[in-house]
Tab-separated table of C-alpha atoms and ligand atoms in Angstrom:
chain	number	residue	atom	x	y	z
A	1	MET	CA	-8.043	-22.455	-23.795
A	2	LEU	CA	-9.981	-19.217	-23.295
A	3	ASP	CA	-12.251	-20.210	-26.190
A	4	ILE	CA	-12.958	-23.690	-24.899
A	5	ILE	CA	-14.747	-22.442	-21.794
A	6	ASN	CA	-17.385	-19.873	-22.606
A	7	ASP	CA	-19.688	-19.938	-19.685
A	8	THR	CA	-18.812	-17.863	-16.634
A	9	VAL	CA	-20.391	-20.516	-14.442
A	10	ASP	CA	-17.895	-23.060	-15.784
A	11	TRP	CA	-14.996	-20.738	-14.973
A	12	GLN	CA	-16.362	-20.414	-11.473
A	13	GLY	CA	-16.632	-24.187	-11.060
A	14	LEU	CA	-13.087	-24.744	-12.284
A	15	ASP	CA	-11.786	-21.997	-10.031
A	16	ALA	CA	-13.443	-23.571	-7.006
A	17	ALA	CA	-12.051	-26.987	-7.919
A	18	HIS	CA	-8.392	-26.006	-8.136
A	19	HIS	CA	-7.562	-22.435	-7.282
A	20	LEU	CA	-6.504	-21.383	-3.783
A	21	HIS	CA	-6.915	-17.610	-3.383
A	22	PRO	CA	-5.013	-15.123	-1.212
A	23	PHE	CA	-6.704	-13.832	1.954
A	24	THR	CA	-9.823	-15.915	1.373
A	25	ASP	CA	-12.168	-18.092	3.412
A	26	HIS	CA	-12.513	-20.762	0.740
A	27	LYS	CA	-15.581	-22.423	2.170
A	28	ASP	CA	-17.348	-19.095	2.111
A	29	LEU	CA	-16.107	-18.360	-1.418
A	30	HIS	CA	-17.307	-21.721	-2.723
A	31	ALA	CA	-20.752	-21.070	-1.271
A	32	ARG	CA	-21.089	-18.075	-3.608
A	33	ARG	CA	-19.888	-17.206	-7.078
A	34	VAL	CA	-16.360	-15.936	-7.558
A	35	ARG	CA	-16.191	-12.778	-9.686
A	36	VAL	CA	-14.406	-13.402	-12.977
A	37	ILE	CA	-12.731	-10.261	-14.321
A	38	THR	CA	-12.238	-10.618	-18.026
A	39	GLU	CA	-10.938	-7.307	-19.345
A	40	ALA	CA	-10.312	-3.678	-18.480
A	41	GLN	CA	-9.811	-0.305	-20.100
A	42	GLY	CA	-8.954	3.028	-18.487
A	43	VAL	CA	-10.545	2.939	-15.023
A	44	PHE	CA	-13.210	0.374	-15.901
A	45	LEU	CA	-13.213	-3.395	-15.418
A	46	ARG	CA	-15.530	-5.848	-17.106
A	47	ASP	CA	-16.656	-9.077	-15.442
A	48	GLY	CA	-17.834	-12.400	-16.814
A	49	ASP	CA	-21.489	-11.351	-16.506
A	50	GLY	CA	-20.799	-8.326	-18.715
A	51	ASN	CA	-20.942	-5.773	-15.888
A	52	GLU	CA	-18.844	-2.637	-16.178
A	53	ILE	CA	-17.240	-1.730	-12.851
A	54	LEU	CA	-15.327	1.452	-11.985
A	55	ASP	CA	-12.142	0.357	-10.258
A	56	GLY	CA	-11.909	2.744	-7.329
A	57	MET	CA	-8.918	0.788	-5.971
A	58	ALA	CA	-6.630	0.677	-9.047
A	59	GLY	CA	-6.526	-3.106	-8.706
A	60	LEU	CA	-4.823	-3.488	-5.340
A	61	TRP	CA	-3.647	0.148	-5.166
A	62	CYS	CA	-1.310	-0.421	-8.101
A	63	VAL	CA	-2.710	0.370	-11.564
A	64	ALA	CA	-1.554	4.002	-11.495
A	65	ALA	CA	-1.451	4.471	-15.273
A	66	GLY	CA	-4.872	2.858	-15.803
A	67	TYR	CA	-5.732	-0.251	-17.803
A	68	GLY	CA	-5.066	-0.870	-21.488
A	69	ARG	CA	-1.771	1.017	-21.811
A	70	LYS	CA	-0.265	-0.122	-25.079
A	71	GLU	CA	3.060	1.585	-24.231
A	72	LEU	CA	3.588	-0.922	-21.438
A	73	VAL	CA	2.645	-3.859	-23.620
A	74	ASP	CA	5.069	-2.660	-26.305
A	75	ALA	CA	7.879	-2.171	-23.792
A	76	ALA	CA	7.396	-5.727	-22.504
A	77	ALA	CA	7.215	-7.203	-25.998
A	78	ALA	CA	10.329	-5.371	-27.181
A	79	GLN	CA	12.335	-6.429	-24.143
A	80	MET	CA	11.063	-10.012	-24.294
A	81	THR	CA	12.170	-10.157	-27.888
A	82	LYS	CA	15.608	-8.714	-27.169
A	83	LEU	CA	16.436	-10.345	-23.829
A	84	PRO	CA	13.556	-12.023	-21.962
A	85	TYR	CA	15.600	-13.006	-18.955
A	86	TYR	CA	19.003	-12.998	-17.484
A	87	ASN	CA	19.991	-12.835	-13.845
A	88	THR	CA	21.867	-10.116	-11.973
A	89	PHE	CA	23.901	-12.514	-9.812
A	90	PHE	CA	27.491	-13.504	-10.605
A	91	LYS	CA	28.888	-10.118	-11.635
A	92	THR	CA	26.243	-9.655	-14.340
A	93	THR	CA	23.720	-6.946	-15.131
A	94	ASN	CA	21.238	-5.939	-17.829
A	95	GLN	CA	20.466	-2.612	-19.441
A	96	PRO	CA	16.874	-2.010	-18.232
A	97	ALA	CA	17.898	-2.736	-14.621
A	98	VAL	CA	20.793	-0.259	-14.810
A	99	LEU	CA	18.640	2.452	-16.373
A	100	LEU	CA	15.854	1.928	-13.884
A	101	ALA	CA	18.199	2.027	-10.887
A	102	GLN	CA	19.627	5.316	-12.160
A	103	ARG	CA	16.154	6.752	-12.771
A	104	LEU	CA	14.882	5.769	-9.325
A	105	ALA	CA	17.957	7.304	-7.718
A	106	GLN	CA	17.088	10.562	-9.491
A	107	LEU	CA	13.449	10.462	-8.362
A	108	ALA	CA	14.088	9.347	-4.768
A	109	PRO	CA	14.548	11.800	-1.895
A	110	ASP	CA	18.020	13.324	-1.399
A	111	GLY	CA	20.761	10.934	-0.417
A	112	ILE	CA	18.950	7.840	-1.701
A	113	ASN	CA	21.007	6.623	-4.640
A	114	HIS	CA	21.019	2.826	-4.503
A	115	VAL	CA	18.399	0.282	-5.538
A	116	PHE	CA	17.849	-3.430	-4.869
A	117	PHE	CA	15.226	-5.139	-7.050
A	118	ALA	CA	12.765	-7.890	-6.152
A	119	CYS	CA	9.328	-8.951	-7.381
A	120	SER	CA	6.813	-7.997	-4.714
A	121	GLY	CA	6.276	-5.528	-1.932
A	122	SER	CA	6.741	-8.338	0.569
A	123	GLU	CA	10.133	-9.196	-0.877
A	124	ALA	CA	11.147	-5.540	-0.755
A	125	VAL	CA	10.152	-5.409	2.926
A	126	ASP	CA	11.973	-8.663	3.641
A	127	SER	CA	15.028	-7.245	1.892
A	128	ALA	CA	14.841	-4.004	3.897
A	129	LEU	CA	14.635	-5.848	7.205
A	130	ARG	CA	17.523	-8.149	6.313
A	131	THR	CA	19.550	-5.203	5.078
A	132	ALA	CA	18.933	-3.392	8.359
A	133	ARG	CA	20.225	-6.345	10.348
A	134	VAL	CA	23.228	-6.853	8.055
A	135	TYR	CA	24.025	-3.149	8.378
A	136	TRP	CA	24.180	-3.322	12.168
A	137	GLN	CA	26.097	-6.620	12.150
A	138	THR	CA	28.635	-5.042	9.831
A	139	LEU	CA	29.033	-2.138	12.235
A	140	GLY	CA	29.700	-4.575	15.101
A	141	LYS	CA	26.256	-4.220	16.703
A	142	PRO	CA	24.668	-7.660	16.186
A	143	ASN	CA	22.228	-7.121	19.044
A	144	LYS	CA	20.460	-4.441	17.075
A	145	LYS	CA	17.902	-6.774	15.515
A	146	HIS	CA	14.515	-5.894	17.001
A	147	VAL	CA	12.011	-4.119	14.750
A	148	ILE	CA	9.235	-1.718	15.743
A	149	GLY	CA	6.127	-1.413	13.561
A	150	ARG	CA	2.573	-0.244	14.211
A	151	GLU	CA	-0.789	-1.864	14.895
A	152	TYR	CA	-2.833	-1.986	11.673
A	153	GLY	CA	0.443	-1.734	9.693
A	154	TYR	CA	0.646	-3.865	6.565
A	155	HIS	CA	4.044	-4.893	5.252
A	156	GLY	CA	3.215	-7.925	3.163
A	157	SER	CA	2.630	-11.597	3.593
A	158	THR	CA	6.021	-13.261	3.809
A	159	THR	CA	6.777	-14.350	7.360
A	160	LEU	CA	8.941	-11.298	8.027
A	161	GLY	CA	6.453	-8.942	6.387
A	162	ALA	CA	3.530	-10.379	8.340
A	163	SER	CA	5.570	-10.116	11.548
A	164	ALA	CA	6.486	-6.494	10.873
A	165	GLY	CA	2.868	-5.675	10.068
A	166	GLY	CA	0.373	-5.178	12.827
A	167	MET	CA	-2.432	-7.444	11.623
A	168	GLU	CA	-3.347	-9.782	14.484
A	169	ASP	CA	-5.020	-12.399	12.291
A	170	MET	CA	-1.803	-12.763	10.324
A	171	HIS	CA	0.264	-13.077	13.501
A	172	ARG	CA	-2.058	-15.811	14.693
A	173	GLN	CA	-1.458	-17.791	11.511
A	174	ALA	CA	2.318	-18.067	11.841
A	175	GLY	CA	3.247	-14.490	10.948
A	176	ASP	CA	4.787	-13.847	14.334
A	177	MET	CA	8.566	-14.071	14.246
A	178	PRO	CA	10.332	-13.080	17.468
A	179	ASN	CA	11.765	-9.576	17.952
A	180	PHE	CA	8.900	-7.675	16.275
A	181	HIS	CA	6.930	-5.105	18.250
A	182	HIS	CA	3.900	-3.004	17.427
A	183	VAL	CA	2.876	0.352	18.801
A	184	LEU	CA	-0.109	2.668	18.540
A	185	PRO	CA	-0.812	3.845	14.973
A	186	PRO	CA	-1.264	7.594	14.335
A	187	TYR	CA	-4.975	7.039	13.718
A	188	TRP	CA	-6.563	10.129	15.189
A	189	TYR	CA	-10.155	9.358	14.129
A	190	GLY	CA	-10.165	5.950	15.787
A	191	LYS	CA	-7.683	6.344	18.633
A	192	GLY	CA	-7.289	10.060	19.301
A	193	GLY	CA	-10.004	10.409	21.966
A	194	GLN	CA	-10.282	13.982	23.179
A	195	MET	CA	-6.848	15.055	21.892
A	196	SER	CA	-6.521	17.402	18.930
A	197	PRO	CA	-4.993	15.727	15.859
A	198	GLU	CA	-1.752	17.688	16.431
A	199	GLU	CA	-1.488	16.587	20.062
A	200	PHE	CA	-2.295	13.031	19.129
A	201	GLY	CA	0.368	12.987	16.377
A	202	VAL	CA	3.063	13.768	18.938
A	203	TYR	CA	1.530	11.344	21.438
A	204	ALA	CA	1.563	8.470	18.913
A	205	ALA	CA	5.178	9.208	17.925
A	206	LEU	CA	6.218	9.223	21.577
A	207	GLU	CA	4.783	5.698	21.854
A	208	VAL	CA	7.597	4.665	19.503
A	209	GLU	CA	10.151	6.348	21.746
A	210	LYS	CA	8.622	4.657	24.778
A	211	LYS	CA	9.043	1.268	23.103
A	212	ILE	CA	12.659	2.107	22.224
A	213	LEU	CA	13.416	2.987	25.827
A	214	GLU	CA	11.730	-0.204	27.007
A	215	LEU	CA	13.705	-2.469	24.633
A	216	GLY	CA	16.925	-0.459	24.687
A	217	ALA	CA	18.112	1.313	21.548
A	218	ASP	CA	21.124	-1.025	21.441
A	219	ASN	CA	18.731	-3.852	20.621
A	220	ILE	CA	16.738	-2.176	17.872
A	221	ALA	CA	17.551	-2.342	14.161
A	222	ALA	CA	14.726	-0.360	12.648
A	223	PHE	CA	11.370	1.312	12.815
A	224	ILE	CA	9.128	0.520	9.831
A	225	GLY	CA	6.043	2.473	8.866
A	226	GLU	CA	3.886	3.302	5.872
A	227	PRO	CA	3.710	7.098	5.419
A	228	ILE	CA	-0.061	6.536	5.173
A	229	GLN	CA	-1.233	3.151	6.473
A	230	GLY	CA	-3.105	1.791	3.457
A	231	SER	CA	-4.720	-1.583	4.153
A	232	GLY	CA	-5.055	-0.555	7.797
A	233	GLY	CA	-7.665	2.014	6.728
A	234	VAL	CA	-5.870	4.863	4.922
A	235	LEU	CA	-4.682	6.267	8.229
A	236	ILE	CA	-3.254	9.700	7.455
A	237	PRO	CA	-1.059	10.815	10.341
A	238	PRO	CA	-1.436	14.294	11.794
A	239	GLU	CA	1.316	16.558	10.476
A	240	THR	CA	3.102	16.476	13.833
A	241	TYR	CA	3.773	12.727	13.612
A	242	TRP	CA	6.536	12.169	11.059
A	243	PRO	CA	8.813	15.056	12.121
A	244	GLU	CA	8.798	13.577	15.603
A	245	ILE	CA	9.547	10.080	14.235
A	246	ASN	CA	12.489	11.537	12.265
A	247	ARG	CA	13.856	13.001	15.483
A	248	ILE	CA	13.330	9.828	17.508
A	249	CYS	CA	15.000	7.503	14.994
A	250	LYS	CA	17.957	9.841	14.594
A	251	GLU	CA	18.431	10.441	18.302
A	252	HIS	CA	18.320	6.741	19.167
A	253	ASP	CA	20.344	5.608	16.133
A	254	ILE	CA	17.617	3.430	14.650
A	255	LEU	CA	17.101	2.941	10.930
A	256	LEU	CA	13.906	4.407	9.536
A	257	ILE	CA	12.211	2.319	6.847
A	258	ALA	CA	9.379	4.003	4.951
A	259	ASP	CA	7.171	1.345	3.393
A	260	GLU	CA	5.951	3.141	0.278
A	261	VAL	CA	4.557	0.119	-1.541
A	262	ILE	CA	1.277	2.051	-1.790
A	263	THR	CA	2.376	5.675	-1.412
A	264	GLY	CA	5.306	5.504	-3.865
A	265	TYR	CA	5.188	6.829	-7.433
A	266	GLY	CA	2.688	9.617	-7.193
A	267	ARG	CA	-0.252	8.384	-5.149
A	268	THR	CA	0.027	11.319	-2.708
A	269	GLY	CA	0.655	13.941	-5.396
A	270	LYS	CA	4.415	13.725	-4.738
A	271	TRP	CA	6.729	11.063	-6.074
A	272	PHE	CA	7.022	9.567	-2.594
A	273	GLY	CA	4.985	9.854	0.577
A	274	SER	CA	8.317	10.674	2.226
A	275	ASP	CA	8.410	13.866	0.133
A	276	TYR	CA	4.847	14.685	1.145
A	277	PHE	CA	5.424	14.283	4.897
A	278	GLY	CA	9.110	15.278	5.053
A	279	ILE	CA	10.153	11.805	6.218
A	280	LYS	CA	13.918	11.154	6.257
A	281	PRO	CA	14.113	7.419	5.569
A	282	ASP	CA	17.203	5.236	5.433
A	283	MET	CA	15.357	2.828	3.153
A	284	ILE	CA	12.164	3.011	1.118
A	285	THR	CA	10.276	-0.076	-0.017
A	286	THR	CA	8.324	0.344	-3.261
A	287	ALA	CA	6.381	-1.863	-5.694
A	288	LYS	CA	2.811	-1.596	-7.076
A	289	GLY	CA	2.779	1.779	-8.919
A	290	LEU	CA	6.333	1.189	-10.169
A	291	THR	CA	4.947	-0.921	-13.024
A	292	SER	CA	1.275	0.008	-12.541
A	293	GLY	CA	0.846	-3.681	-11.701
A	294	TYR	CA	1.336	-4.784	-15.318
A	295	ILE	CA	4.206	-7.029	-14.281
A	296	PRO	CA	5.623	-7.883	-10.860
A	297	LEU	CA	8.489	-5.690	-9.684
A	298	SER	CA	9.593	-4.083	-6.448
A	299	ALA	CA	12.476	-1.808	-5.616
A	300	LEU	CA	14.149	-1.219	-2.272
A	301	LEU	CA	15.664	2.255	-2.319
A	302	VAL	CA	18.675	2.576	-0.044
A	303	HIS	CA	20.249	5.706	1.408
A	304	ASP	CA	23.961	6.286	0.828
A	305	ARG	CA	24.725	5.965	4.529
A	306	VAL	CA	23.459	2.361	4.532
A	307	ALA	CA	24.649	1.479	1.033
A	308	GLU	CA	28.188	2.681	1.693
A	309	VAL	CA	28.522	0.369	4.690
A	310	MET	CA	27.180	-2.549	2.666
A	311	ILE	CA	29.387	-1.793	-0.303
A	312	ASN	CA	32.608	-1.038	1.544
A	313	GLN	CA	32.428	-3.178	4.654
A	314	THR	CA	29.910	-6.032	4.542
A	315	GLY	CA	31.625	-8.285	2.035
A	316	GLU	CA	29.234	-10.655	0.339
A	317	TYR	CA	25.570	-9.872	0.882
A	318	TYR	CA	23.873	-13.288	1.013
A	319	HIS	CA	20.502	-12.277	-0.359
A	320	GLY	CA	18.754	-12.082	-3.741
A	321	PHE	CA	16.117	-13.550	-6.024
A	322	THR	CA	16.119	-15.305	-9.408
A	323	TYR	CA	14.130	-12.394	-10.772
A	324	SER	CA	16.017	-9.515	-9.074
A	325	GLY	CA	16.356	-6.857	-11.786
A	326	HIS	CA	14.236	-8.819	-14.262
A	327	PRO	CA	14.835	-7.088	-17.609
A	328	VAL	CA	11.221	-7.234	-18.777
A	329	SER	CA	9.856	-5.880	-15.495
A	330	CYS	CA	12.440	-3.102	-15.466
A	331	ALA	CA	11.651	-2.176	-19.088
A	332	VAL	CA	7.952	-1.952	-18.226
A	333	ALA	CA	8.777	0.176	-15.172
A	334	LEU	CA	10.762	2.610	-17.337
A	335	ALA	CA	7.842	2.925	-19.761
A	336	ASN	CA	5.463	3.363	-16.830
A	337	LEU	CA	7.596	6.156	-15.349
A	338	ASP	CA	7.512	7.802	-18.788
A	339	ILE	CA	3.709	7.742	-18.658
A	340	LEU	CA	3.631	9.170	-15.113
A	341	GLU	CA	5.991	11.963	-16.183
A	342	ASN	CA	4.638	12.754	-19.656
A	343	GLU	CA	1.020	12.823	-18.512
A	344	LYS	CA	1.899	14.722	-15.327
A	345	LEU	CA	0.042	12.106	-13.302
A	346	VAL	CA	2.027	12.866	-10.147
A	347	GLU	CA	1.457	16.634	-10.242
A	348	THR	CA	-2.236	16.242	-11.043
A	349	ALA	CA	-2.934	13.624	-8.356
A	350	GLY	CA	-3.032	16.412	-5.734
A	351	PRO	CA	-5.665	18.627	-7.406
A	352	LYS	CA	-7.664	15.609	-8.609
A	353	GLY	CA	-7.726	14.275	-5.074
A	354	GLU	CA	-8.922	17.671	-3.797
A	355	LEU	CA	-11.706	17.603	-6.356
A	356	LEU	CA	-12.706	14.069	-5.431
A	357	ARG	CA	-12.836	14.953	-1.739
A	358	ARG	CA	-14.796	18.141	-2.387
A	359	LYS	CA	-17.372	16.215	-4.387
A	360	MET	CA	-17.471	13.477	-1.759
A	361	ILE	CA	-18.065	16.096	0.953
A	362	GLU	CA	-20.806	17.752	-1.137
A	363	ALA	CA	-22.460	14.376	-1.636
A	364	LEU	CA	-22.045	12.854	1.804
A	365	GLY	CA	-20.556	15.397	4.215
A	366	ASP	CA	-23.831	15.738	6.114
A	367	HIS	CA	-24.861	12.098	6.032
A	368	PRO	CA	-25.655	10.816	9.544
A	369	MET	CA	-23.514	7.695	9.008
A	370	VAL	CA	-20.434	9.473	7.614
A	371	GLY	CA	-17.922	10.482	10.298
A	372	GLU	CA	-14.927	11.705	8.322
A	373	ILE	CA	-13.879	12.084	4.694
A	374	ARG	CA	-10.101	12.240	4.402
A	375	GLY	CA	-7.424	11.926	1.766
A	376	VAL	CA	-4.074	12.978	0.392
A	377	GLY	CA	-3.665	13.022	-3.384
A	378	LEU	CA	-5.616	10.111	-4.826
A	379	ILE	CA	-5.740	7.946	-1.713
A	380	GLY	CA	-8.512	8.430	0.780
A	381	ALA	CA	-11.129	7.054	3.113
A	382	ILE	CA	-14.637	7.600	4.399
A	383	GLU	CA	-15.365	6.606	7.979
A	384	LEU	CA	-18.803	5.085	8.484
A	385	THR	CA	-19.869	5.574	12.076
A	386	ALA	CA	-22.674	4.795	14.500
A	387	ASP	CA	-22.468	8.328	15.899
A	388	ARG	CA	-20.730	11.078	13.981
A	389	ARG	CA	-20.548	13.388	17.010
A	390	THR	CA	-18.591	10.943	19.170
A	391	ARG	CA	-16.847	8.986	16.331
A	392	LYS	CA	-18.358	5.837	17.800
A	393	PRO	CA	-17.745	2.606	15.857
A	394	PHE	CA	-20.520	0.146	15.042
A	395	GLY	CA	-21.252	-2.656	17.526
A	396	LYS	CA	-19.995	-5.435	15.288
A	397	VAL	CA	-16.942	-3.837	13.719
A	398	GLY	CA	-16.700	-4.530	9.977
A	399	SER	CA	-20.259	-5.595	9.282
A	400	VAL	CA	-21.456	-2.233	7.966
A	401	GLY	CA	-18.305	-1.798	5.881
A	402	THR	CA	-18.894	-5.184	4.274
A	403	ILE	CA	-22.518	-4.328	3.482
A	404	CYS	CA	-21.444	-1.037	1.934
A	405	ARG	CA	-18.677	-2.677	-0.088
A	406	ASP	CA	-21.143	-5.233	-1.474
A	407	PHE	CA	-23.596	-2.486	-2.459
A	408	CYS	CA	-20.724	-0.650	-4.158
A	409	ILE	CA	-19.991	-3.677	-6.318
A	410	GLU	CA	-23.683	-4.108	-7.126
A	411	ASN	CA	-23.650	-0.481	-8.227
A	412	GLY	CA	-20.569	-0.903	-10.407
A	413	LEU	CA	-17.847	0.401	-8.107
A	414	ILE	CA	-14.901	-1.306	-6.431
A	415	MET	CA	-14.097	0.158	-3.027
A	416	ARG	CA	-12.226	-1.576	-0.239
A	417	ALA	CA	-13.591	-1.858	3.318
A	418	THR	CA	-11.317	-2.002	6.362
A	419	ARG	CA	-13.358	-2.343	9.516
A	420	ASP	CA	-16.172	0.149	8.706
A	421	THR	CA	-13.899	2.502	6.820
A	422	MET	CA	-14.373	2.682	3.050
A	423	LEU	CA	-11.154	3.161	1.088
A	424	PHE	CA	-10.449	4.482	-2.375
A	425	SER	CA	-7.306	4.694	-4.482
A	426	PRO	CA	-8.311	4.940	-8.159
A	427	PRO	CA	-5.943	4.985	-11.133
A	428	LEU	CA	-4.128	8.333	-11.307
A	429	THR	CA	-5.578	8.702	-14.811
A	430	ILE	CA	-9.142	9.089	-13.500
A	431	SER	CA	-10.960	11.987	-15.208
A	432	GLU	CA	-13.350	14.500	-13.661
A	433	ALA	CA	-16.319	12.779	-15.319
A	434	GLU	CA	-15.164	9.446	-13.863
A	435	ILE	CA	-14.753	11.042	-10.430
A	436	ASP	CA	-18.421	12.065	-10.717
A	437	ILE	CA	-19.393	8.472	-11.502
A	438	LEU	CA	-17.346	7.188	-8.561
A	439	VAL	CA	-18.961	9.647	-6.136
A	440	ALA	CA	-22.495	9.030	-7.463
A	441	ARG	CA	-22.161	5.249	-7.194
A	442	PHE	CA	-20.676	5.533	-3.733
A	443	LYS	CA	-23.409	7.897	-2.553
A	444	LYS	CA	-26.053	5.480	-3.747
A	445	SER	CA	-24.308	2.605	-1.953
A	446	VAL	CA	-24.069	4.540	1.320
A	447	GLY	CA	-27.784	5.340	1.028
A	448	GLN	CA	-28.671	1.659	0.537
A	449	THR	CA	-26.399	0.671	3.430
A	450	TYR	CA	-28.011	3.259	5.664
A	451	ASP	CA	-31.482	1.957	4.830
A	452	LYS	CA	-30.363	-1.430	6.099
A	453	VAL	CA	-28.569	-0.373	9.286
A	454	LYS	CA	-30.168	2.934	10.282
A	455	ASP	CA	-31.365	1.505	13.606
A	456	GLU	CA	-27.723	1.405	14.666
A	457	VAL	CA	-27.012	5.043	13.776
A	458	ALA	CA	-27.506	7.898	16.245
A	459	LEU	CA	-29.257	10.925	14.771
B	1	PXG	N1	3.751	-3.024	2.054
B	1	PXG	C1	2.611	-2.341	1.885
B	1	PXG	C2	2.487	-0.978	2.478
B	1	PXG	C3	1.571	-2.898	1.143
B	1	PXG	O1	0.423	-2.212	0.995
B	1	PXG	C4	2.953	-4.848	0.781
B	1	PXG	C5	3.935	-4.239	1.510
B	1	PXG	C6	3.208	-6.189	0.188
B	1	PXG	O2	3.249	-6.149	-1.197
B	1	PXG	P1	2.999	-7.494	-2.043
B	1	PXG	O3	3.376	-7.079	-3.420
B	1	PXG	O4	3.905	-8.528	-1.521
B	1	PXG	O5	1.556	-7.854	-1.874
B	1	PXG	C7	1.737	-4.169	0.572
B	1	PXG	C8	0.654	-4.837	-0.217
B	1	PXG	C9	-5.455	-4.686	0.408
B	1	PXG	C10	-4.154	-5.263	-0.041
B	1	PXG	O6	-6.481	-5.323	0.196
B	1	PXG	C11	-2.997	-4.531	0.114
B	1	PXG	C12	-1.783	-5.072	-0.279
B	1	PXG	C13	-1.719	-6.333	-0.840
B	1	PXG	C14	-2.896	-7.059	-0.995
B	1	PXG	C15	-4.113	-6.539	-0.590
B	1	PXG	O7	-5.456	-3.601	0.979
B	1	PXG	N2	-0.638	-4.328	-0.050
């Protein structure tokens, strides 16, 4: 099949004829040419026109181990040969799922020793929210079913995930189940006004407590939050935020769900963002970096205090997927964790991230359109601004970010734009020389963007 169609233009025509894409305005897509990615190695992608592109986003924040890892291919092939599929329903298990559950329990923060498998981050979030409600029902508190999330939160695209997330466009298109609430995100740069980051961290956490008091703690199942809000713009909370959230959830007897679909498995320089920020979650949702995106898999990590209620008191848990604990996915995850450990990719993500930020600051720290350069480990963001002194956004929010993102691609770099914030999250395998390429291509793109929009920027 791949040999029959040679011409990239033909692939594009076929794609337009039959393929519906996620998060896409199809009319707009069909008016231009879809990018066909054909192969990848290390941190570089190749497209159908032969361009080499540095993947500053690790796919969609997931390809932690980089592209072209034969170990993962071999693990999949060996497991497919031995046992390609069997389910984990009906009092049955498989060896890779058992080994992976044990390994994740070892890696997870203290007290988290139980794992439920699914295929995507959205399914992990769905499973966490259902588990939270089942937990409270089991304890005789069926009214505890409301969920508090944050504006700009992203928790996936199932109906529950979209409802828990704080993306208004998704709510508008049927992602708005009842009993979900959204509060101020701990986004100091955009929402902190005159407060110091530390003051604002406490202020944003107290917004959660305010919402709890308004709804009544007896009605609330859980608070859900990404340790760092990824799609929402790599919003890194001030260090005062999470300790206060720990206190609030504990005091009001509300489950704390850390959505670590992006921050899990080393992105922050720790195994989990919860380790980085000292979060005390009852459940952690993970996916992406677990298999470096080579095969779909997600894992919901469950604290003993929740698991023991489910195990000893709930009776049958009416939830699960055909592919829960898929043996091939779990085998790939085990091989991927080996890579992360053997190559010290978690430990080195911190210093590499420091280096990347230092180089970014050297290159762009004084640029009139750059308001803030932030990051933790190998996840970060650059705020483009109309006035760096006042942190003022551009008039038409998102237009400058889109221009910059398009220049990045022209210059051989994938970055993601949220509003006018440019995001990066490269493979954890990125080398110093590749960091230099990333920064140089980004600097050039910011320069070209500035040339186009400088009338809007205060000097
Ligand atoms: N939670 C978080 C924190 C995520 O980032 C999900 C849940 C859902 O995972 P699945 O596997 O169901 O997609 C995510 C996914 C982007 C982008 O452009 C981000 C995600 C997915 C697609 C695009 O930032 N994050």
